[in-house]
XYZ file of C-alpha atoms in Angstrom:
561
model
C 78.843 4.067 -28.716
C 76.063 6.288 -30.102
C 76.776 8.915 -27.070
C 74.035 11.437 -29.564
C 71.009 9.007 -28.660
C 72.166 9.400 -24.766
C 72.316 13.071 -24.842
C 68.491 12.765 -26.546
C 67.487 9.996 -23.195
C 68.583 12.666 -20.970
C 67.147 15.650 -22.751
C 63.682 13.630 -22.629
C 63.729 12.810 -19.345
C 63.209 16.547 -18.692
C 60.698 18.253 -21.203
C 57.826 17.035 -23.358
C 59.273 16.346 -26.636
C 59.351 13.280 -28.813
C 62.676 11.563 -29.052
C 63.059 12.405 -32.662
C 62.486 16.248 -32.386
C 65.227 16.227 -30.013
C 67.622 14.234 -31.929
C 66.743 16.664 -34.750
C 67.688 20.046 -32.386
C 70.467 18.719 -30.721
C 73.904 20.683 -32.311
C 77.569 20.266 -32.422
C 79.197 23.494 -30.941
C 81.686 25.165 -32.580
C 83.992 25.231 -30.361
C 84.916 21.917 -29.001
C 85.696 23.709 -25.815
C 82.569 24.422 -25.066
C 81.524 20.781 -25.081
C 80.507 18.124 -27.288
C 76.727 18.343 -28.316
C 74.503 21.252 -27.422
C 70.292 21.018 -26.883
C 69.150 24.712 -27.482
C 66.019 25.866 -25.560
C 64.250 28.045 -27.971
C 61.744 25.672 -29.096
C 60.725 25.023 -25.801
C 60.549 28.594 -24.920
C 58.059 29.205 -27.800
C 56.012 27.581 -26.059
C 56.290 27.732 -22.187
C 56.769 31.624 -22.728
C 59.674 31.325 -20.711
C 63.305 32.673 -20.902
C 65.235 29.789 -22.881
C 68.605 30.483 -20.832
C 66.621 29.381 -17.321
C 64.580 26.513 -19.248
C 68.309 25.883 -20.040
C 69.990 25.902 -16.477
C 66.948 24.121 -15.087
C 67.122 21.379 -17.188
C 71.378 21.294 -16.741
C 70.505 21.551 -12.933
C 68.882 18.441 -13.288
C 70.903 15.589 -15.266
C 74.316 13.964 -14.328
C 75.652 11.154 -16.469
C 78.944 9.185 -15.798
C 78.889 9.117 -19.693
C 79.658 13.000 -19.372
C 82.740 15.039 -17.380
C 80.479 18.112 -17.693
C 76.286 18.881 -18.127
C 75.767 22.145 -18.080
C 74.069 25.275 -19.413
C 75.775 28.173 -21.614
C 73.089 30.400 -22.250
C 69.907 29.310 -24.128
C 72.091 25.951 -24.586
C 72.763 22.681 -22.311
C 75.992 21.667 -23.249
C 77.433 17.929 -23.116
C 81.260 17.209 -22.638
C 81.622 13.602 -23.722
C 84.103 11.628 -20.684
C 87.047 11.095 -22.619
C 88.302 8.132 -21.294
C 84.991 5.969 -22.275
C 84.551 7.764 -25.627
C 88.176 6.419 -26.175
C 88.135 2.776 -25.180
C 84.415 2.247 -26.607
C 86.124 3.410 -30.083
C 89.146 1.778 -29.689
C 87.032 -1.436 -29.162
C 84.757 -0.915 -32.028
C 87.052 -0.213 -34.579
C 89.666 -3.126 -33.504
C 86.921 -5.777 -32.609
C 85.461 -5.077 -36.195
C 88.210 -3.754 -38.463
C 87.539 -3.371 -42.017
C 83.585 -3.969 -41.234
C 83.457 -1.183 -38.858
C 80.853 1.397 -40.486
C 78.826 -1.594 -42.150
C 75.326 -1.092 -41.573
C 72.288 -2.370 -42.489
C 70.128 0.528 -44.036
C 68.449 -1.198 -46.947
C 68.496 -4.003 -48.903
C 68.304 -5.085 -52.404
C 69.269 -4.225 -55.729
C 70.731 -0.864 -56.968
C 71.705 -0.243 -60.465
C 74.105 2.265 -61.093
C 74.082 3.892 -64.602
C 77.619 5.548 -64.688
C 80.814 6.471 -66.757
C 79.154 5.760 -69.888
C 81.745 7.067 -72.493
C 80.542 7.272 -76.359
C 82.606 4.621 -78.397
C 85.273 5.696 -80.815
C 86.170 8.931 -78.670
C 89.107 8.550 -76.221
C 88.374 9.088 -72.567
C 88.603 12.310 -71.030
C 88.430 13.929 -68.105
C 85.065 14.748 -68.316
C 84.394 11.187 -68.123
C 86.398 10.386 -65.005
C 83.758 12.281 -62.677
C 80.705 9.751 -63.740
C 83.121 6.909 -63.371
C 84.723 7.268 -59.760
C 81.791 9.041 -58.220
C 79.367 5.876 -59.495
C 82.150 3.730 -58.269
C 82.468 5.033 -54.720
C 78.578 5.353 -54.446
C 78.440 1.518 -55.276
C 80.785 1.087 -52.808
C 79.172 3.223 -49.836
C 75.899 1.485 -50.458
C 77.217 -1.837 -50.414
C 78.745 -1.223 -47.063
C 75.360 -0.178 -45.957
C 73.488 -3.445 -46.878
C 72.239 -3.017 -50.936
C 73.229 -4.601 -53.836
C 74.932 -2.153 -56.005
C 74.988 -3.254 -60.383
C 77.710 -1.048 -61.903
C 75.962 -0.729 -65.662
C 78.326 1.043 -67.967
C 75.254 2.241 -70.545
C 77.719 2.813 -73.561
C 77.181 5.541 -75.962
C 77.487 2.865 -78.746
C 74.459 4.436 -80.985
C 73.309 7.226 -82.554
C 73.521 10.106 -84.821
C 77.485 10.498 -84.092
C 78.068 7.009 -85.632
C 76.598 7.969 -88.553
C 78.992 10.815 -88.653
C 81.370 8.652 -87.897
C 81.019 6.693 -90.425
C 80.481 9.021 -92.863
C 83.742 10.636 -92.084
C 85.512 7.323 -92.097
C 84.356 7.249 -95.878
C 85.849 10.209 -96.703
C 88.745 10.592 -94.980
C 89.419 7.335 -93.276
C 92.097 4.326 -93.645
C 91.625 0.940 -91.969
C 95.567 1.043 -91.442
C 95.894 4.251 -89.703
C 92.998 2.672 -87.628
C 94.153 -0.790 -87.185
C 97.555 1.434 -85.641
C 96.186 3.337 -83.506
C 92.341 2.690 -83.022
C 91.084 5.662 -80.907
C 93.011 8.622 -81.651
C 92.639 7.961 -85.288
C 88.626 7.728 -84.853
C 88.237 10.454 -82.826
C 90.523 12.788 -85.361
C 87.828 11.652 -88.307
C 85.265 12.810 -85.906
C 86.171 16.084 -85.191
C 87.548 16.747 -88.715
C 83.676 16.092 -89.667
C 82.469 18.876 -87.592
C 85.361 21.076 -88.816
C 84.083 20.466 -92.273
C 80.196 20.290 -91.660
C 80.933 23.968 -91.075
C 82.109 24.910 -94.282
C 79.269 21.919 -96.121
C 76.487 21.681 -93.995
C 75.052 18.683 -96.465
C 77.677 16.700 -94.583
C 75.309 16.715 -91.670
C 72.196 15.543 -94.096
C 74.784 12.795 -94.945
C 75.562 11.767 -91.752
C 71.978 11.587 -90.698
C 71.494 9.001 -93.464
C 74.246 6.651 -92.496
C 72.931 6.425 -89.120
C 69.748 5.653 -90.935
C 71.238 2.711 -92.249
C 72.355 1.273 -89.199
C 69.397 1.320 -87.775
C 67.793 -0.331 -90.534
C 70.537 -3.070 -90.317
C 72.803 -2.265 -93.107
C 75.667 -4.617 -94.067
C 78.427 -2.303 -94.435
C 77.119 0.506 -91.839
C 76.477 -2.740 -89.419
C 80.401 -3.936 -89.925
C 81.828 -0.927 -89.541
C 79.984 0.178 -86.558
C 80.807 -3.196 -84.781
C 84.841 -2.340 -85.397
C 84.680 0.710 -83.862
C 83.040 -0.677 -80.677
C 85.409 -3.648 -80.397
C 88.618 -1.301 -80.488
C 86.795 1.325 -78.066
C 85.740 -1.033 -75.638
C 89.427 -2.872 -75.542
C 90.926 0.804 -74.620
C 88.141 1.351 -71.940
C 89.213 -1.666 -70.155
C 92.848 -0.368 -70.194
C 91.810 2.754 -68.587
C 88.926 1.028 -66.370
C 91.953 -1.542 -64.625
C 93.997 1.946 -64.262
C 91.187 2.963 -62.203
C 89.702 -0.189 -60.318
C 86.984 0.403 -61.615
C 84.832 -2.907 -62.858
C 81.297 -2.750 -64.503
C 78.517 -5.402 -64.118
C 77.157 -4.610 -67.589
C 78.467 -3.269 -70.424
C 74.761 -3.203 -72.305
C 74.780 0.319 -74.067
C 72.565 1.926 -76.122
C 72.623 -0.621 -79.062
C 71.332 -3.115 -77.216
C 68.212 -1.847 -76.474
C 67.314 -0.814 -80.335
C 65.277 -3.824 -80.636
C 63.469 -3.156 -77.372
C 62.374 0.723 -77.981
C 59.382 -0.227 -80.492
C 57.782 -2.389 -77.485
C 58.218 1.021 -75.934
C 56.428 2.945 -78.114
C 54.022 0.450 -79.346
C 52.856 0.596 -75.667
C 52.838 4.493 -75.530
C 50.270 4.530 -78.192
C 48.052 1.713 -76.386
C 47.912 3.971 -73.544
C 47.173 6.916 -75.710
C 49.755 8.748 -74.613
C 51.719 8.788 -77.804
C 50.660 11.877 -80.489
C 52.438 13.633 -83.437
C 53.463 17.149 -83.321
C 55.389 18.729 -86.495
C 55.625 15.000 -88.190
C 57.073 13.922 -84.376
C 55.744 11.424 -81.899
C 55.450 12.680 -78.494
C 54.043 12.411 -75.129
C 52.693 15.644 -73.479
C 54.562 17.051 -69.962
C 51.469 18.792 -68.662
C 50.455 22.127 -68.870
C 53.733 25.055 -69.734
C 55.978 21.977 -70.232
C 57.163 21.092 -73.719
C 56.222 17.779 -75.080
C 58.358 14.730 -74.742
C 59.931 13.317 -77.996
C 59.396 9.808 -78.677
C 60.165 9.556 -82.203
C 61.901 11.979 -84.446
C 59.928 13.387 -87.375
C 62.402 11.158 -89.848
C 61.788 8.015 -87.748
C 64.542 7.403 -86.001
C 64.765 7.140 -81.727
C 66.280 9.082 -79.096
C 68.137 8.974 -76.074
C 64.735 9.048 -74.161
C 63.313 6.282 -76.392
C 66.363 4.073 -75.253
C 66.109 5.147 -72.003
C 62.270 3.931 -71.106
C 63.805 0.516 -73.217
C 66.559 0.309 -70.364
C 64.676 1.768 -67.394
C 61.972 -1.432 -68.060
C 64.248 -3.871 -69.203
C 66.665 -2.969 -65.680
C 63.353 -2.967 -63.453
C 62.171 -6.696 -65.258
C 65.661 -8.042 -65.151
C 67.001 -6.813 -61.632
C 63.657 -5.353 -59.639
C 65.344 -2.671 -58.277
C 65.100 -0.658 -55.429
C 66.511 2.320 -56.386
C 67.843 2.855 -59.871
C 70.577 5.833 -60.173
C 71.866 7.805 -62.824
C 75.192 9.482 -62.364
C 74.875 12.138 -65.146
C 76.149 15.532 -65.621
C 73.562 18.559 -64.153
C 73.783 19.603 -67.892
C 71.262 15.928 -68.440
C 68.458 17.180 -65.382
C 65.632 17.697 -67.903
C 65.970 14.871 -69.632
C 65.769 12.801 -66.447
C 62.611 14.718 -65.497
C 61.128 13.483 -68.844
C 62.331 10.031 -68.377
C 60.101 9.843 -64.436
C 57.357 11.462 -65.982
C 56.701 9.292 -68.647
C 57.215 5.896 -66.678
C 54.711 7.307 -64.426
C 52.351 8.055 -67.371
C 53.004 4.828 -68.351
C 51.563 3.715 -64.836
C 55.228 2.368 -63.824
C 55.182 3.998 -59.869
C 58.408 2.889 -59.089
C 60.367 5.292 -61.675
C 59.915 7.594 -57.901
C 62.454 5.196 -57.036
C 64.823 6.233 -59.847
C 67.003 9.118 -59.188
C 69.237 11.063 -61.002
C 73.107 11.803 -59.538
C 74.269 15.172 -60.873
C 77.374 16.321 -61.301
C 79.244 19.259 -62.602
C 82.306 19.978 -64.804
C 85.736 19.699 -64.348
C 87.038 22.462 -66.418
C 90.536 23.667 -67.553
C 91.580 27.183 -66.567
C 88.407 27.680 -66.244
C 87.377 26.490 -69.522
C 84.945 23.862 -70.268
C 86.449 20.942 -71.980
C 84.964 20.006 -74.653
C 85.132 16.287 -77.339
C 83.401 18.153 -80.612
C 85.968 20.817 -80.626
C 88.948 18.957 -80.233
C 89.630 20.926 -76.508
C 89.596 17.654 -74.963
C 92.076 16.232 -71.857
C 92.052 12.572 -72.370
C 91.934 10.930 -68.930
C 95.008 8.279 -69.961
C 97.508 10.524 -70.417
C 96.265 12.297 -67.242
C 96.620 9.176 -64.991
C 100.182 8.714 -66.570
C 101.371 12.007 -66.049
C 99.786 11.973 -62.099
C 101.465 8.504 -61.851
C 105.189 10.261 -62.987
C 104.769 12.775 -60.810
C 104.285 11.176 -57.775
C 107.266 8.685 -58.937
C 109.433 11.566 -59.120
C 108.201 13.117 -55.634
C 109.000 9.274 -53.863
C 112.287 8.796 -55.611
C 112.974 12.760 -53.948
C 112.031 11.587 -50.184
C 112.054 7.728 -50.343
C 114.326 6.541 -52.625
C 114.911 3.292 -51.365
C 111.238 2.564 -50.946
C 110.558 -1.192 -51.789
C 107.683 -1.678 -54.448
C 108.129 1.699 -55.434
C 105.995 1.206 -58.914
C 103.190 0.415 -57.821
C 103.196 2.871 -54.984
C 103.552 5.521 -57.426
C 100.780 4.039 -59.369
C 98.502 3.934 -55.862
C 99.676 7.793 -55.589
C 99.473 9.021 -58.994
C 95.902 7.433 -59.862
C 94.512 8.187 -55.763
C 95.323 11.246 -56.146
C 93.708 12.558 -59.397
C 90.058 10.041 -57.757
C 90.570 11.440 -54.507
C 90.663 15.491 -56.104
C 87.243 14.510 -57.726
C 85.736 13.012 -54.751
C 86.684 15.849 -52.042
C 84.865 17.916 -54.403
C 81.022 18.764 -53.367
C 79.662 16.700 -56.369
C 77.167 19.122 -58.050
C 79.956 22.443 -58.057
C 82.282 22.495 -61.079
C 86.087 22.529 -60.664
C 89.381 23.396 -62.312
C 91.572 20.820 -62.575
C 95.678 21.316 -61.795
C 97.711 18.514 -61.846
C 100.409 20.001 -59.750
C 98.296 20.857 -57.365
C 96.380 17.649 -57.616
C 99.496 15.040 -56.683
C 100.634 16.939 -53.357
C 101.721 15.172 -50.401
C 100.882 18.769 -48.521
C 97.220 20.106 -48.563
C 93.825 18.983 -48.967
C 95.000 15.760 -50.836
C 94.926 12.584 -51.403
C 98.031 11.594 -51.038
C 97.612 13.392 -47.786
C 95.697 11.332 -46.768
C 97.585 7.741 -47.912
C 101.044 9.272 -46.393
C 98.871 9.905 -43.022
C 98.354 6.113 -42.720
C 101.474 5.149 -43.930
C 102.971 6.933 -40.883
C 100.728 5.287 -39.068
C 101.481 1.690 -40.479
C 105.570 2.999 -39.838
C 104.727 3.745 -36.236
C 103.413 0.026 -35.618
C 106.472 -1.504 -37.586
C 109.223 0.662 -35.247
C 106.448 -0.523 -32.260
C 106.937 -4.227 -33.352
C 110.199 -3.857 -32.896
C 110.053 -3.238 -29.661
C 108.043 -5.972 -28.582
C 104.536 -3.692 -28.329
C 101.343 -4.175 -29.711
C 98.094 -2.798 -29.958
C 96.320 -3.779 -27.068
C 91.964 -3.074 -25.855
C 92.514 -4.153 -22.488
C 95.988 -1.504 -21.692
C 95.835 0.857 -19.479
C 93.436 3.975 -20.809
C 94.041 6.975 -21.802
C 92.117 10.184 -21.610
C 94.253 13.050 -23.085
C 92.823 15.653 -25.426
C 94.906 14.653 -28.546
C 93.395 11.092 -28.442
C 89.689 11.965 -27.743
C 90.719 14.285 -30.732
C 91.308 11.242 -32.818
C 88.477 8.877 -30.888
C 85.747 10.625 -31.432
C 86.376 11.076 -35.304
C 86.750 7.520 -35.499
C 83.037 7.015 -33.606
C 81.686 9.256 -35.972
C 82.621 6.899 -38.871
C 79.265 5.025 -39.178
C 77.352 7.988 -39.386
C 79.426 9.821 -42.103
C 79.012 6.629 -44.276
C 75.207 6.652 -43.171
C 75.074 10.045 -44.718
C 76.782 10.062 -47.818
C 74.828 6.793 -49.125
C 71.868 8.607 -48.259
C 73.075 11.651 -50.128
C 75.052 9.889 -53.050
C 77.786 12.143 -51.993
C 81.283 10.698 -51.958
C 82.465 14.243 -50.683
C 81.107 13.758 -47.191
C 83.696 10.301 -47.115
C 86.782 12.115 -48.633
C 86.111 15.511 -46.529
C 85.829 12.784 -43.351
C 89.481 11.218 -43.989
C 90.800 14.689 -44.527
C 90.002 15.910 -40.777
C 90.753 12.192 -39.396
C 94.260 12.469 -41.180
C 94.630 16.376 -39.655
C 93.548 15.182 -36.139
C 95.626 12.215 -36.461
C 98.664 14.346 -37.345
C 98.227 16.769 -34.302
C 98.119 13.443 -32.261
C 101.444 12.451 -33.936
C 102.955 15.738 -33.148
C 101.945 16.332 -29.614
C 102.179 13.014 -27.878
C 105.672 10.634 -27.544
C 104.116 7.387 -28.781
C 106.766 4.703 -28.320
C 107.562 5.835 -25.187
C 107.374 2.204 -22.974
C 105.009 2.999 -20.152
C 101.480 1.591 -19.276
C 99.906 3.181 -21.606
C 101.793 2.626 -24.894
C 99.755 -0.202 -25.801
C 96.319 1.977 -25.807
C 98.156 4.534 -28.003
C 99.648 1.407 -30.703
C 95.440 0.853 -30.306
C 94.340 4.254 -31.554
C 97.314 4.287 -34.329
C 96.284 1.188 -35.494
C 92.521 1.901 -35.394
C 92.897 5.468 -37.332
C 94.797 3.303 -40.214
C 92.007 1.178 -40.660
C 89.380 3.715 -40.776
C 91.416 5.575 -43.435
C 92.622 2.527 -45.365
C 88.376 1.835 -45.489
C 87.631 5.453 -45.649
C 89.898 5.493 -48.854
C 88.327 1.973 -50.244
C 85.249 3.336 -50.251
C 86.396 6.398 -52.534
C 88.246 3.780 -54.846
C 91.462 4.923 -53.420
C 94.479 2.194 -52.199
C 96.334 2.790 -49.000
C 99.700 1.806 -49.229
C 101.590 1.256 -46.044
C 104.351 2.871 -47.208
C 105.316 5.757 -48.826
């Protein structure tokens, strides 16, 4: 049904162009009225020196396709108007033939970690950590669908200097039954009160250098205490993870790779890449680039040190592919570093490692942030979306059956699908209200839009009608409306695996749940003629796409609402 690669046959058949170049020139117009895909003529003028409105008509003057009502030229442009009536029954088939496969494609193959969410242990998660987590989730999803193997690592933030200030604060200020109570929130108050106070006594920063120190070098008590807080972290992640759907592969954080950094940097030096600069080790960027550090001037490692240990360890363990990194933009250098020094290292496939970027969801326009305390913790967000799309069902469904874990569907769908429908790199605020509409840009939208099309097929059932391929067809604008978003379904996926943009998905079920609407609107669906059958086809066909649609953005579609 790919009606693009016909319009490129019959553009071929009349000038001296590759295939490919004209695929890459041919347009979408504007305005649908004045067809469906456009092949401008300027290239071709360029070079035959000729007016590109008559290389235009000549070329219309010579093609005719029973795939198209109308070939003709506007200008410097030959226009296509797709025939409605095949465009409609080709999707119809597609999508009902296939169902829930319909998109899947076969565009690579193999394995693809994922490096995402990644929250640091004994800090509640907030909304800054949502973003990593649902657009990893949906990109595992989207390449799956497209033929690789997607591993979901969650690379905890389980080491480091901030346990050292953890645990340093813990000494002074802490109680293990305040923290057996209430694990996380009691933590993450020690932590901030230690920046608080490492503002009035710096030496508290000296101190919490040295208890990190000890950890590394394997310190009983340092050891013990460290271990609690990443058991009573990693039970509340899990909570919050099952809010979201969201499950990992790997939970193998930074810790685990302490014993695997000095292979690292043992190798480094073999190579002679590894030198000291101010009491540092480091490896050397190139020429106006600042070095690389290895190895801090009092010993300990860094995230980049852990980072070769993981990027070798994931490459021996699960030869990947690709390897991707969904990471804040804030992170971009420190990727850079990581690529460079693989390569150094002689390791060509880091060019197959890519970093994701995101950027911040922010707060009346304020940047959240963990260190200060200005921090939205992603549970009570969830809960508070769930409530209010409770309240908005018990207002216009009260008798709704299931009507828990609709809301839940709602509430958490909602606050995913905001983050998704946002162009992952731009930074957004964040407004709850605005967030759990069943008006808008939304996405519960979106999940109402195929529960009124599930509610169409139940009063249809009633009557004795069905969705049927083989009905009479139909042909009017409203469907081909509908059709031809539904035929363009395998190439949106196409494109946002290749770009690792979930956007391009949620931005698709948006104008598929608009188009679908207008259909709803304009044309008497139930009515029992010849044709009703075709029409039960396209409802049913535009609820699959969106239920899938909404799958892939780690969004459920409940039938009703």
């Amino acid at each position: 049904m790919d009606f693009k690669s016909k319009v490129v046959d019959l553009v071929a058949s009349q000038v001296d162009l590759p295939k490919e170049k004209i695929n890459q020139l041919i347009e979408r117009p504007k305005n649908e009225k004045m067809g469906d895909y456009a092949f401008p003529a300027f290239t071709l003028a360029k070079v035959m020196h000729i007016n590109p409105a008559e290389i235009a008509q000549e070329i219309a003057a010579n093609l005719e396709s029973s795939d198209f009502t109308s070939i003709q030229a506007v200008g410097p442009y030959v226009n296509f108007a797709i025939n409605h009536e095949k465009l409609i029954t080709q999707a119809l088939h597609e999508v009902l033939t296939e169902k829930q496969h319909y998109g899947d494609q076969k565009l690579g193959q193999g394995n693809v970690p994922i490096d995402m969410s990644s929250p640091n242990i004994a800090k509640p998660m907030s909304m800054g950590h949502l973003r990593s987590t649902v657009i990893g989730n949906s990109i595992a999803e989207t390449l799956k669908k497209v033929g690789y193997t997607p591993i979901k690592i969650n690379h905890l933030g389980d080491y480091g200097t901030q346990f050292g200030k953890l645990i340093s604060a813990y000494k002074h200020w802490g109680n293990e039954e305040d923290v057996k109570k209430d694990p996380i929130m009691n933590l993450f108050k020690y932590y901030v009160k230690f920046h608080e106070e490492a503002e009035k006594h710096p030496e508290l920063e000296d101190e919490g250098r040295a208890w990190f120190k000890k950890l590394e070098d394997g310190d009983p008590e340092a050891v013990k205490l460290w271990q609690w807080f990443r058991d009573v972290s990693l039970k509340d992640f899990k909570r919050i993870y099952k809010e979201l759907g969201v499950e990992f592969d790997s939970y193998k954080g930074e810790a685990f790779f302490n014993d695997k950094m000095q292979p690292v940097i043992d190798e480094l030096k073999e190579k002679g890449l590894l030198h000291e600069s101010r009491g540092a080790q480091v490896v050397d960027m190139g020429e106006d680039e600042s070095p690389a550090m290895i190895v801090k001037s009092d010993g300990s490692s860094i995230y980049l040190t852990r980072d070769l240990a993981a990027a070798i360890y994931r490459m021996n363990t699960y030869h990947f592919v690709k390897m991707l990194y969904v990471v804040g933009n804030e992170q971009a250098h420190h990727f850079v570093e990581l690529k460079t020094v693989l390569k150094k290292m002689g390791y060509d496939w880091a060019d197959e490692i890519y970093h994701v970027p995101f950027g911040l969801i922010t707060q009346n326009g304020k940047k959240l942030s963990t260190r200060k305390g200005n921090v939205v913790f992603l549970d009570q967000v969830l809960k508070d979306a769930v409530n209010l799309a409770r309240k908005q069902i018990d207002e216009k469904n009260p008798a709704l059956a299931n009507k828990e874990q609709v809301a839940h569907d709602v509430g958490v769908g909602a606050v995913v699908f905001h983050d998704l429908k946002n162009d992952r790199v731009e930074n957004f605020d964040f407004d709850l209200d605005e967030v759990v509409r069943f008006e808008g840009d939304t996405g519960p939208y979106v999940q109402y839009t195929n529960a009124r099309a599930q509610s169409v097929l139940r009063k249809a059932a009633k009557l004795g009608q069905e969705p049927k391929l083989d009905a009479a067809p139909v042909k009017d604008d409203w469907s081909f409306s509908v059709a031809k978003a539904l035929a363009d379904f395998p190439r949106i996926i196409a494109r946002s695996s290749d770009k690792f943009e979930p956007s391009v998905i949620a931005k698709y079920a948006l104008d598929l749940a608009k188009k679908f609407n207008k259909y709803y609107a304009n044309v008497k669906i139930l009515i029992e003629d010849e044709q009703i059958n075709t029409r039960l086809a396209l409802v049913q066909a535009t609820s699959i796409v969106l239920t899938e649609a909404l799958r892939l953005l780690g969004v459920n579609a409940p039938k009703e609402m």
